[in-house]
Amino acid sequence: MSLDLKAQVLEASVRLIAEEGLAGLSMREVARRAGVSHQAPYHYFDDKAAIVAALVERGFTRLADRLEAASREGLASQRLARTGRAYVAFALDEPVYFRLMFRPELADRARFPAVEAAGARALGVLRRLVDESLGPRATPARREATVSMHWSLAHGLATLLLDGPLGASLAPGPARDRHVDEVLRLFVER
């Protein structure tokens, strides 16, 4: 099984979860959808939990890539708003990944330490921006509270758009994009 086939197994898993939910994920069905023998996924994944952990890791890696790209230039407040926007965009672009990533019972971080590392990388982007925006005199408690506050806003906004009433009232398009931008702008200007 080539690395491309490993990616095929993961992509087939994402499509299967999108269509049937996590309960529909099975090694045999993933293999069928990936167009490989029913034993082929076992070359890379011991079981269904290993596939889910790989998807969670991949999700955090993709999120971290977006956050890092959004955090490169400008004032800290501008970068905080852009990373918030990148977070929301990731959730809307990659809903299967987003829904899996924040369910700790799905990926045992002791068994799959790469999941922990990928999550820490994504959170590290926010921590660095908060450290920069608060400056050296901020207390550790204030730093942690500020990280939680920014993360909560972006995560809550993403969740409300993806699975909540904002998604029902704001269809994809310019009006929704303006709303997200305005919420994030108001938040970082507080």
Short mmCIF file of N, CA and C in Angstrom, two decimals:
data_model
loop_
_atom_site.label_atom_id
_atom_site.label_comp_id
_atom_site.label_asym_id
_atom_site.label_seq_id
_atom_site.Cartn_x
_atom_site.Cartn_y
_atom_site.Cartn_z
N MET A 1 0.86 -1.18 0.00
CA MET A 1 0.00 0.00 0.00
C MET A 1 0.90 1.23 0.00
N SER A 2 0.74 2.06 -0.97
CA SER A 2 1.56 3.26 -1.08
C SER A 2 1.03 4.36 -0.16
N LEU A 3 1.84 5.41 0.01
CA LEU A 3 1.38 6.54 0.80
C LEU A 3 0.14 7.17 0.17
N ASP A 4 0.06 7.13 -1.18
CA ASP A 4 -1.14 7.63 -1.83
C ASP A 4 -2.35 6.81 -1.45
N LEU A 5 -2.15 5.50 -1.27
CA LEU A 5 -3.24 4.64 -0.87
C LEU A 5 -3.66 4.93 0.57
N LYS A 6 -2.69 5.26 1.42
CA LYS A 6 -3.02 5.66 2.79
C LYS A 6 -3.90 6.89 2.76
N ALA A 7 -3.53 7.86 1.93
CA ALA A 7 -4.34 9.07 1.79
C ALA A 7 -5.73 8.73 1.23
N GLN A 8 -5.79 7.77 0.30
CA GLN A 8 -7.08 7.34 -0.24
C GLN A 8 -7.96 6.77 0.86
N VAL A 9 -7.38 5.99 1.75
CA VAL A 9 -8.14 5.41 2.85
C VAL A 9 -8.67 6.53 3.75
N LEU A 10 -7.85 7.52 4.02
CA LEU A 10 -8.31 8.63 4.87
C LEU A 10 -9.39 9.44 4.17
N GLU A 11 -9.23 9.71 2.89
CA GLU A 11 -10.25 10.47 2.15
C GLU A 11 -11.56 9.67 2.06
N ALA A 12 -11.45 8.37 1.85
CA ALA A 12 -12.66 7.54 1.84
C ALA A 12 -13.34 7.57 3.21
N SER A 13 -12.56 7.61 4.26
CA SER A 13 -13.11 7.69 5.61
C SER A 13 -13.85 8.99 5.83
N VAL A 14 -13.28 10.09 5.35
CA VAL A 14 -13.94 11.39 5.49
C VAL A 14 -15.27 11.39 4.74
N ARG A 15 -15.26 10.89 3.52
CA ARG A 15 -16.51 10.85 2.74
C ARG A 15 -17.55 9.97 3.43
N LEU A 16 -17.12 8.85 3.95
CA LEU A 16 -18.04 7.93 4.63
C LEU A 16 -18.63 8.59 5.87
N ILE A 17 -17.82 9.25 6.67
CA ILE A 17 -18.32 9.93 7.87
C ILE A 17 -19.27 11.06 7.47
N ALA A 18 -18.94 11.78 6.41
CA ALA A 18 -19.82 12.86 5.96
C ALA A 18 -21.19 12.33 5.56
N GLU A 19 -21.21 11.17 4.95
CA GLU A 19 -22.47 10.60 4.47
C GLU A 19 -23.24 9.85 5.54
N GLU A 20 -22.54 9.09 6.38
CA GLU A 20 -23.23 8.18 7.30
C GLU A 20 -22.95 8.45 8.77
N GLY A 21 -22.13 9.43 9.05
CA GLY A 21 -21.78 9.70 10.44
C GLY A 21 -20.69 8.75 10.91
N LEU A 22 -20.19 9.04 12.07
CA LEU A 22 -19.10 8.23 12.62
C LEU A 22 -19.52 6.78 12.84
N ALA A 23 -20.77 6.56 13.17
CA ALA A 23 -21.27 5.20 13.40
C ALA A 23 -21.16 4.34 12.14
N GLY A 24 -21.16 4.96 10.97
CA GLY A 24 -21.08 4.22 9.72
C GLY A 24 -19.66 3.85 9.30
N LEU A 25 -18.67 4.32 10.06
CA LEU A 25 -17.27 4.05 9.71
C LEU A 25 -16.91 2.60 10.06
N SER A 26 -16.48 1.86 9.07
CA SER A 26 -15.98 0.50 9.29
C SER A 26 -14.80 0.29 8.37
N MET A 27 -13.88 -0.55 8.81
CA MET A 27 -12.67 -0.82 8.01
C MET A 27 -13.06 -1.41 6.65
N ARG A 28 -14.01 -2.30 6.65
CA ARG A 28 -14.41 -2.95 5.39
C ARG A 28 -15.02 -1.94 4.42
N GLU A 29 -15.89 -1.07 4.91
CA GLU A 29 -16.52 -0.08 4.03
C GLU A 29 -15.52 0.96 3.55
N VAL A 30 -14.59 1.35 4.41
CA VAL A 30 -13.54 2.28 4.00
C VAL A 30 -12.72 1.65 2.88
N ALA A 31 -12.36 0.39 3.03
CA ALA A 31 -11.58 -0.30 1.99
C ALA A 31 -12.36 -0.34 0.68
N ARG A 32 -13.65 -0.68 0.77
CA ARG A 32 -14.48 -0.75 -0.44
C ARG A 32 -14.51 0.61 -1.14
N ARG A 33 -14.72 1.67 -0.38
CA ARG A 33 -14.81 3.00 -0.97
C ARG A 33 -13.46 3.49 -1.49
N ALA A 34 -12.38 3.05 -0.88
CA ALA A 34 -11.05 3.43 -1.34
C ALA A 34 -10.62 2.59 -2.54
N GLY A 35 -11.37 1.54 -2.83
CA GLY A 35 -11.05 0.69 -3.97
C GLY A 35 -9.88 -0.24 -3.72
N VAL A 36 -9.73 -0.69 -2.46
CA VAL A 36 -8.63 -1.58 -2.09
C VAL A 36 -9.20 -2.83 -1.44
N SER A 37 -8.36 -3.82 -1.24
CA SER A 37 -8.82 -5.05 -0.58
C SER A 37 -9.24 -4.73 0.85
N HIS A 38 -10.06 -5.58 1.42
CA HIS A 38 -10.55 -5.30 2.77
C HIS A 38 -9.44 -5.35 3.82
N GLN A 39 -8.32 -5.94 3.50
CA GLN A 39 -7.19 -5.99 4.42
C GLN A 39 -6.21 -4.82 4.26
N ALA A 40 -6.27 -4.13 3.13
CA ALA A 40 -5.30 -3.07 2.83
C ALA A 40 -5.24 -1.97 3.90
N PRO A 41 -6.36 -1.47 4.42
CA PRO A 41 -6.25 -0.41 5.44
C PRO A 41 -5.46 -0.82 6.68
N TYR A 42 -5.41 -2.12 6.96
CA TYR A 42 -4.71 -2.60 8.15
C TYR A 42 -3.18 -2.46 8.02
N HIS A 43 -2.69 -2.20 6.82
CA HIS A 43 -1.26 -1.97 6.65
C HIS A 43 -0.83 -0.66 7.33
N TYR A 44 -1.75 0.29 7.44
CA TYR A 44 -1.45 1.58 8.06
C TYR A 44 -2.20 1.81 9.37
N PHE A 45 -3.34 1.17 9.53
CA PHE A 45 -4.20 1.44 10.67
C PHE A 45 -4.59 0.14 11.36
N ASP A 46 -4.33 0.08 12.67
CA ASP A 46 -4.66 -1.13 13.41
C ASP A 46 -6.16 -1.36 13.49
N ASP A 47 -6.92 -0.27 13.54
CA ASP A 47 -8.35 -0.38 13.73
C ASP A 47 -9.01 0.95 13.37
N LYS A 48 -10.31 0.99 13.56
CA LYS A 48 -11.09 2.19 13.26
C LYS A 48 -10.61 3.38 14.09
N ALA A 49 -10.27 3.14 15.34
CA ALA A 49 -9.79 4.22 16.21
C ALA A 49 -8.52 4.85 15.65
N ALA A 50 -7.67 4.07 15.02
CA ALA A 50 -6.45 4.61 14.43
C ALA A 50 -6.76 5.50 13.23
N ILE A 51 -7.78 5.14 12.46
CA ILE A 51 -8.19 5.99 11.34
C ILE A 51 -8.73 7.31 11.88
N VAL A 52 -9.57 7.24 12.88
CA VAL A 52 -10.13 8.47 13.46
C VAL A 52 -9.01 9.34 14.02
N ALA A 53 -8.06 8.74 14.72
CA ALA A 53 -6.93 9.52 15.25
C ALA A 53 -6.14 10.17 14.13
N ALA A 54 -5.93 9.47 13.03
CA ALA A 54 -5.21 10.04 11.89
C ALA A 54 -5.99 11.21 11.30
N LEU A 55 -7.31 11.10 11.27
CA LEU A 55 -8.13 12.21 10.78
C LEU A 55 -8.06 13.41 11.72
N VAL A 56 -8.09 13.16 13.02
CA VAL A 56 -7.98 14.25 13.99
C VAL A 56 -6.63 14.93 13.85
N GLU A 57 -5.57 14.14 13.76
CA GLU A 57 -4.23 14.71 13.57
C GLU A 57 -4.16 15.53 12.29
N ARG A 58 -4.69 14.99 11.22
CA ARG A 58 -4.69 15.69 9.93
C ARG A 58 -5.48 17.00 10.04
N GLY A 59 -6.61 16.95 10.73
CA GLY A 59 -7.41 18.16 10.92
C GLY A 59 -6.65 19.24 11.66
N PHE A 60 -6.01 18.87 12.78
CA PHE A 60 -5.24 19.85 13.54
C PHE A 60 -4.07 20.39 12.73
N THR A 61 -3.46 19.54 11.93
CA THR A 61 -2.34 19.99 11.08
C THR A 61 -2.83 21.00 10.05
N ARG A 62 -3.96 20.70 9.42
CA ARG A 62 -4.51 21.64 8.44
C ARG A 62 -4.93 22.95 9.09
N LEU A 63 -5.53 22.86 10.27
CA LEU A 63 -5.91 24.07 10.99
C LEU A 63 -4.67 24.89 11.35
N ALA A 64 -3.64 24.24 11.88
CA ALA A 64 -2.41 24.94 12.24
C ALA A 64 -1.79 25.63 11.03
N ASP A 65 -1.78 24.96 9.89
CA ASP A 65 -1.25 25.57 8.67
C ASP A 65 -2.00 26.86 8.33
N ARG A 66 -3.31 26.82 8.43
CA ARG A 66 -4.11 28.02 8.13
C ARG A 66 -3.86 29.13 9.14
N LEU A 67 -3.79 28.75 10.41
CA LEU A 67 -3.57 29.76 11.45
C LEU A 67 -2.20 30.41 11.31
N GLU A 68 -1.20 29.60 11.02
CA GLU A 68 0.15 30.15 10.82
C GLU A 68 0.19 31.10 9.64
N ALA A 69 -0.46 30.74 8.56
CA ALA A 69 -0.49 31.61 7.39
C ALA A 69 -1.19 32.93 7.71
N ALA A 70 -2.25 32.86 8.49
CA ALA A 70 -3.02 34.07 8.83
C ALA A 70 -2.31 34.95 9.84
N SER A 71 -1.32 34.41 10.53
CA SER A 71 -0.70 35.15 11.64
C SER A 71 0.64 35.78 11.27
N ARG A 72 0.96 35.85 10.01
CA ARG A 72 2.31 36.25 9.61
C ARG A 72 2.57 37.75 9.61
N GLU A 73 1.63 38.58 9.23
CA GLU A 73 1.94 40.00 9.05
C GLU A 73 0.88 40.88 9.69
N GLY A 74 1.31 42.07 10.11
CA GLY A 74 0.39 43.06 10.65
C GLY A 74 0.48 43.16 12.16
N LEU A 75 -0.34 44.02 12.70
CA LEU A 75 -0.42 44.19 14.14
C LEU A 75 -1.01 42.94 14.78
N ALA A 76 -0.71 42.72 16.04
CA ALA A 76 -1.21 41.54 16.74
C ALA A 76 -2.74 41.48 16.68
N SER A 77 -3.41 42.61 16.84
CA SER A 77 -4.88 42.60 16.80
C SER A 77 -5.40 42.18 15.42
N GLN A 78 -4.73 42.63 14.37
CA GLN A 78 -5.12 42.24 13.02
C GLN A 78 -4.90 40.74 12.81
N ARG A 79 -3.78 40.25 13.31
CA ARG A 79 -3.48 38.83 13.15
C ARG A 79 -4.42 37.97 13.98
N LEU A 80 -4.81 38.46 15.16
CA LEU A 80 -5.79 37.72 15.96
C LEU A 80 -7.12 37.62 15.21
N ALA A 81 -7.55 38.71 14.60
CA ALA A 81 -8.79 38.68 13.82
C ALA A 81 -8.66 37.74 12.62
N ARG A 82 -7.52 37.80 11.93
CA ARG A 82 -7.32 36.93 10.76
C ARG A 82 -7.26 35.46 11.17
N THR A 83 -6.61 35.16 12.29
CA THR A 83 -6.56 33.76 12.71
C THR A 83 -7.95 33.29 13.13
N GLY A 84 -8.73 34.18 13.73
CA GLY A 84 -10.12 33.82 14.04
C GLY A 84 -10.90 33.50 12.78
N ARG A 85 -10.69 34.32 11.76
CA ARG A 85 -11.36 34.11 10.47
C ARG A 85 -10.90 32.79 9.85
N ALA A 86 -9.60 32.51 9.94
CA ALA A 86 -9.07 31.26 9.40
C ALA A 86 -9.66 30.06 10.13
N TYR A 87 -9.84 30.19 11.44
CA TYR A 87 -10.42 29.12 12.24
C TYR A 87 -11.86 28.84 11.78
N VAL A 88 -12.65 29.90 11.65
CA VAL A 88 -14.03 29.74 11.20
C VAL A 88 -14.08 29.16 9.79
N ALA A 89 -13.23 29.67 8.91
CA ALA A 89 -13.20 29.16 7.53
C ALA A 89 -12.84 27.68 7.50
N PHE A 90 -11.88 27.28 8.33
CA PHE A 90 -11.52 25.87 8.38
C PHE A 90 -12.73 25.03 8.77
N ALA A 91 -13.45 25.44 9.82
CA ALA A 91 -14.62 24.68 10.27
C ALA A 91 -15.65 24.54 9.17
N LEU A 92 -15.87 25.61 8.43
CA LEU A 92 -16.88 25.57 7.37
C LEU A 92 -16.41 24.81 6.14
N ASP A 93 -15.11 24.86 5.86
CA ASP A 93 -14.56 24.14 4.71
C ASP A 93 -14.34 22.66 4.98
N GLU A 94 -14.06 22.31 6.23
CA GLU A 94 -13.69 20.94 6.60
C GLU A 94 -14.54 20.45 7.78
N PRO A 95 -15.86 20.39 7.60
CA PRO A 95 -16.73 20.10 8.75
C PRO A 95 -16.50 18.72 9.38
N VAL A 96 -16.17 17.72 8.60
CA VAL A 96 -15.94 16.39 9.19
C VAL A 96 -14.74 16.45 10.13
N TYR A 97 -13.66 17.04 9.66
CA TYR A 97 -12.48 17.17 10.51
C TYR A 97 -12.81 17.97 11.77
N PHE A 98 -13.45 19.13 11.59
CA PHE A 98 -13.75 20.01 12.71
C PHE A 98 -14.58 19.30 13.78
N ARG A 99 -15.57 18.56 13.34
CA ARG A 99 -16.44 17.87 14.30
C ARG A 99 -15.71 16.75 15.03
N LEU A 100 -14.73 16.14 14.41
CA LEU A 100 -13.96 15.07 15.06
C LEU A 100 -12.90 15.61 16.02
N MET A 101 -12.30 16.73 15.68
CA MET A 101 -11.12 17.22 16.38
C MET A 101 -11.36 17.56 17.85
N PHE A 102 -12.55 17.99 18.17
CA PHE A 102 -12.80 18.47 19.52
C PHE A 102 -13.65 17.50 20.34
N ARG A 103 -13.52 16.24 20.02
CA ARG A 103 -14.17 15.17 20.79
C ARG A 103 -13.06 14.26 21.33
N PRO A 104 -12.56 14.58 22.51
CA PRO A 104 -11.39 13.85 23.03
C PRO A 104 -11.61 12.35 23.19
N GLU A 105 -12.84 11.92 23.33
CA GLU A 105 -13.09 10.49 23.49
C GLU A 105 -12.84 9.71 22.19
N LEU A 106 -12.69 10.42 21.08
CA LEU A 106 -12.49 9.74 19.80
C LEU A 106 -11.04 9.42 19.50
N ALA A 107 -10.12 10.15 20.09
CA ALA A 107 -8.69 9.92 19.80
C ALA A 107 -7.92 9.94 21.11
N ASP A 108 -7.62 8.77 21.61
CA ASP A 108 -6.87 8.62 22.86
C ASP A 108 -5.48 9.20 22.65
N ARG A 109 -5.24 10.33 23.29
CA ARG A 109 -3.98 11.05 23.07
C ARG A 109 -2.79 10.31 23.66
N ALA A 110 -3.01 9.43 24.60
CA ALA A 110 -1.91 8.61 25.12
C ALA A 110 -1.52 7.57 24.07
N ARG A 111 -2.50 7.00 23.41
CA ARG A 111 -2.24 6.00 22.36
C ARG A 111 -1.74 6.65 21.07
N PHE A 112 -2.21 7.86 20.81
CA PHE A 112 -1.87 8.56 19.56
C PHE A 112 -1.25 9.92 19.89
N PRO A 113 0.00 9.95 20.31
CA PRO A 113 0.62 11.22 20.73
C PRO A 113 0.74 12.25 19.60
N ALA A 114 0.70 11.82 18.37
CA ALA A 114 0.77 12.78 17.26
C ALA A 114 -0.46 13.69 17.25
N VAL A 115 -1.57 13.19 17.76
CA VAL A 115 -2.78 14.02 17.86
C VAL A 115 -2.52 15.17 18.83
N GLU A 116 -1.93 14.86 19.96
CA GLU A 116 -1.61 15.88 20.96
C GLU A 116 -0.65 16.92 20.39
N ALA A 117 0.36 16.46 19.68
CA ALA A 117 1.35 17.38 19.10
C ALA A 117 0.71 18.29 18.05
N ALA A 118 -0.14 17.74 17.22
CA ALA A 118 -0.80 18.56 16.19
C ALA A 118 -1.73 19.58 16.82
N GLY A 119 -2.46 19.18 17.84
CA GLY A 119 -3.34 20.11 18.54
C GLY A 119 -2.56 21.21 19.22
N ALA A 120 -1.44 20.85 19.83
CA ALA A 120 -0.60 21.84 20.51
C ALA A 120 -0.02 22.84 19.50
N ARG A 121 0.30 22.38 18.32
CA ARG A 121 0.83 23.29 17.29
C ARG A 121 -0.23 24.33 16.92
N ALA A 122 -1.47 23.89 16.73
CA ALA A 122 -2.53 24.83 16.38
C ALA A 122 -2.77 25.83 17.51
N LEU A 123 -2.85 25.34 18.73
CA LEU A 123 -3.08 26.22 19.87
C LEU A 123 -1.88 27.14 20.09
N GLY A 124 -0.70 26.68 19.75
CA GLY A 124 0.51 27.48 19.91
C GLY A 124 0.48 28.77 19.11
N VAL A 125 -0.17 28.76 17.96
CA VAL A 125 -0.28 29.98 17.16
C VAL A 125 -1.05 31.04 17.95
N LEU A 126 -2.16 30.64 18.54
CA LEU A 126 -2.95 31.58 19.33
C LEU A 126 -2.18 32.04 20.57
N ARG A 127 -1.51 31.12 21.22
CA ARG A 127 -0.73 31.49 22.41
C ARG A 127 0.34 32.55 22.07
N ARG A 128 1.02 32.37 20.97
CA ARG A 128 2.07 33.33 20.57
C ARG A 128 1.47 34.71 20.31
N LEU A 129 0.33 34.75 19.62
CA LEU A 129 -0.31 36.04 19.34
C LEU A 129 -0.79 36.71 20.62
N VAL A 130 -1.35 35.94 21.52
CA VAL A 130 -1.81 36.50 22.79
C VAL A 130 -0.62 37.01 23.60
N ASP A 131 0.45 36.24 23.64
CA ASP A 131 1.65 36.69 24.36
C ASP A 131 2.14 38.02 23.80
N GLU A 132 2.16 38.10 22.48
CA GLU A 132 2.62 39.33 21.84
C GLU A 132 1.67 40.49 22.14
N SER A 133 0.38 40.25 22.08
CA SER A 133 -0.57 41.35 22.28
C SER A 133 -0.63 41.81 23.74
N LEU A 134 -0.43 40.92 24.69
CA LEU A 134 -0.48 41.29 26.10
C LEU A 134 0.83 41.88 26.61
N GLY A 135 1.93 41.46 26.04
CA GLY A 135 3.22 41.96 26.48
C GLY A 135 3.77 41.18 27.67
N PRO A 136 4.98 41.51 28.07
CA PRO A 136 5.68 40.71 29.08
C PRO A 136 5.15 40.87 30.50
N ARG A 137 4.37 41.88 30.77
CA ARG A 137 3.93 42.10 32.14
C ARG A 137 2.63 41.37 32.49
N ALA A 138 2.03 40.73 31.54
CA ALA A 138 0.77 40.02 31.81
C ALA A 138 1.04 38.79 32.68
N THR A 139 0.14 38.51 33.56
CA THR A 139 0.28 37.34 34.43
C THR A 139 -0.05 36.08 33.65
N PRO A 140 0.46 34.93 34.09
CA PRO A 140 0.10 33.67 33.42
C PRO A 140 -1.42 33.44 33.40
N ALA A 141 -2.09 33.78 34.48
CA ALA A 141 -3.54 33.59 34.52
C ALA A 141 -4.24 34.44 33.47
N ARG A 142 -3.78 35.67 33.33
CA ARG A 142 -4.39 36.55 32.31
C ARG A 142 -4.12 36.03 30.91
N ARG A 143 -2.92 35.53 30.68
CA ARG A 143 -2.60 34.96 29.36
C ARG A 143 -3.53 33.79 29.04
N GLU A 144 -3.67 32.88 29.99
CA GLU A 144 -4.51 31.70 29.75
C GLU A 144 -5.97 32.10 29.55
N ALA A 145 -6.45 33.05 30.33
CA ALA A 145 -7.83 33.51 30.18
C ALA A 145 -8.03 34.17 28.82
N THR A 146 -7.04 34.91 28.36
CA THR A 146 -7.15 35.58 27.06
C THR A 146 -7.12 34.56 25.92
N VAL A 147 -6.28 33.55 26.04
CA VAL A 147 -6.25 32.48 25.04
C VAL A 147 -7.62 31.80 25.00
N SER A 148 -8.15 31.46 26.16
CA SER A 148 -9.47 30.80 26.20
C SER A 148 -10.56 31.68 25.62
N MET A 149 -10.50 32.96 25.89
CA MET A 149 -11.50 33.89 25.40
C MET A 149 -11.48 33.95 23.86
N HIS A 150 -10.29 34.09 23.28
CA HIS A 150 -10.19 34.16 21.82
C HIS A 150 -10.60 32.84 21.18
N TRP A 151 -10.13 31.75 21.75
CA TRP A 151 -10.46 30.44 21.20
C TRP A 151 -11.97 30.20 21.29
N SER A 152 -12.56 30.54 22.42
CA SER A 152 -14.00 30.34 22.62
C SER A 152 -14.81 31.12 21.60
N LEU A 153 -14.41 32.35 21.33
CA LEU A 153 -15.15 33.15 20.36
C LEU A 153 -15.09 32.51 18.97
N ALA A 154 -13.90 32.19 18.52
CA ALA A 154 -13.77 31.61 17.18
C ALA A 154 -14.47 30.26 17.09
N HIS A 155 -14.30 29.43 18.12
CA HIS A 155 -14.92 28.10 18.11
C HIS A 155 -16.45 28.21 18.18
N GLY A 156 -16.92 29.10 19.04
CA GLY A 156 -18.37 29.27 19.15
C GLY A 156 -18.98 29.81 17.87
N LEU A 157 -18.34 30.78 17.27
CA LEU A 157 -18.84 31.34 16.02
C LEU A 157 -18.84 30.27 14.93
N ALA A 158 -17.77 29.50 14.85
CA ALA A 158 -17.70 28.42 13.86
C ALA A 158 -18.81 27.40 14.08
N THR A 159 -19.01 27.01 15.33
CA THR A 159 -20.04 26.01 15.65
C THR A 159 -21.44 26.53 15.35
N LEU A 160 -21.71 27.79 15.68
CA LEU A 160 -23.02 28.37 15.39
C LEU A 160 -23.29 28.46 13.89
N LEU A 161 -22.25 28.70 13.12
CA LEU A 161 -22.41 28.74 11.66
C LEU A 161 -22.53 27.35 11.07
N LEU A 162 -21.79 26.41 11.61
CA LEU A 162 -21.77 25.06 11.06
C LEU A 162 -23.01 24.26 11.45
N ASP A 163 -23.38 24.30 12.72
CA ASP A 163 -24.44 23.43 13.21
C ASP A 163 -25.56 24.17 13.95
N GLY A 164 -25.50 25.48 13.99
CA GLY A 164 -26.45 26.22 14.80
C GLY A 164 -27.28 27.22 14.02
N PRO A 165 -27.93 28.11 14.75
CA PRO A 165 -28.87 29.04 14.12
C PRO A 165 -28.22 30.06 13.18
N LEU A 166 -26.96 30.41 13.39
CA LEU A 166 -26.33 31.35 12.46
C LEU A 166 -26.19 30.74 11.07
N GLY A 167 -25.93 29.45 11.02
CA GLY A 167 -25.82 28.78 9.72
C GLY A 167 -27.14 28.79 8.98
N ALA A 168 -28.24 28.70 9.74
CA ALA A 168 -29.56 28.72 9.11
C ALA A 168 -29.93 30.12 8.63
N SER A 169 -29.48 31.14 9.35
CA SER A 169 -29.88 32.50 8.97
C SER A 169 -28.88 33.20 8.06
N LEU A 170 -27.65 32.71 8.01
CA LEU A 170 -26.63 33.32 7.15
C LEU A 170 -26.10 32.28 6.17
N ALA A 171 -26.63 32.29 4.99
CA ALA A 171 -26.18 31.35 3.96
C ALA A 171 -24.76 31.69 3.54
N PRO A 172 -24.02 30.69 3.04
CA PRO A 172 -22.67 30.98 2.55
C PRO A 172 -22.69 32.10 1.52
N GLY A 173 -21.74 33.00 1.66
CA GLY A 173 -21.65 34.09 0.72
C GLY A 173 -21.17 35.36 1.38
N PRO A 174 -21.24 36.46 0.65
CA PRO A 174 -20.68 37.72 1.14
C PRO A 174 -21.29 38.22 2.45
N ALA A 175 -22.59 38.07 2.64
CA ALA A 175 -23.22 38.55 3.88
C ALA A 175 -22.69 37.79 5.09
N ARG A 176 -22.54 36.50 4.95
CA ARG A 176 -21.99 35.71 6.06
C ARG A 176 -20.54 36.09 6.31
N ASP A 177 -19.76 36.25 5.25
CA ASP A 177 -18.36 36.63 5.41
C ASP A 177 -18.24 37.98 6.11
N ARG A 178 -19.07 38.94 5.74
CA ARG A 178 -19.04 40.26 6.38
C ARG A 178 -19.40 40.13 7.86
N HIS A 179 -20.39 39.30 8.16
CA HIS A 179 -20.80 39.12 9.56
C HIS A 179 -19.64 38.54 10.39
N VAL A 180 -19.00 37.52 9.88
CA VAL A 180 -17.87 36.91 10.59
C VAL A 180 -16.76 37.94 10.79
N ASP A 181 -16.43 38.66 9.74
CA ASP A 181 -15.38 39.67 9.84
C ASP A 181 -15.73 40.75 10.87
N GLU A 182 -16.97 41.17 10.88
CA GLU A 182 -17.39 42.21 11.81
C GLU A 182 -17.36 41.70 13.26
N VAL A 183 -17.82 40.48 13.50
CA VAL A 183 -17.76 39.91 14.85
C VAL A 183 -16.32 39.87 15.34
N LEU A 184 -15.43 39.38 14.51
CA LEU A 184 -14.02 39.27 14.91
C LEU A 184 -13.37 40.64 15.08
N ARG A 185 -13.70 41.58 14.21
CA ARG A 185 -13.15 42.92 14.33
C ARG A 185 -13.60 43.57 15.64
N LEU A 186 -14.90 43.48 15.94
CA LEU A 186 -15.41 44.05 17.18
C LEU A 186 -14.77 43.41 18.40
N PHE A 187 -14.55 42.12 18.31
CA PHE A 187 -13.98 41.41 19.45
C PHE A 187 -12.55 41.85 19.73
N VAL A 188 -11.73 41.94 18.70
CA VAL A 188 -10.32 42.30 18.95
C VAL A 188 -10.17 43.78 19.26
N GLU A 189 -11.16 44.60 18.93
CA GLU A 189 -11.09 46.02 19.24
C GLU A 189 -11.62 46.34 20.64
N ARG A 190 -12.22 45.40 21.30
CA ARG A 190 -12.87 45.62 22.60
C ARG A 190 -12.05 46.43 23.53
#
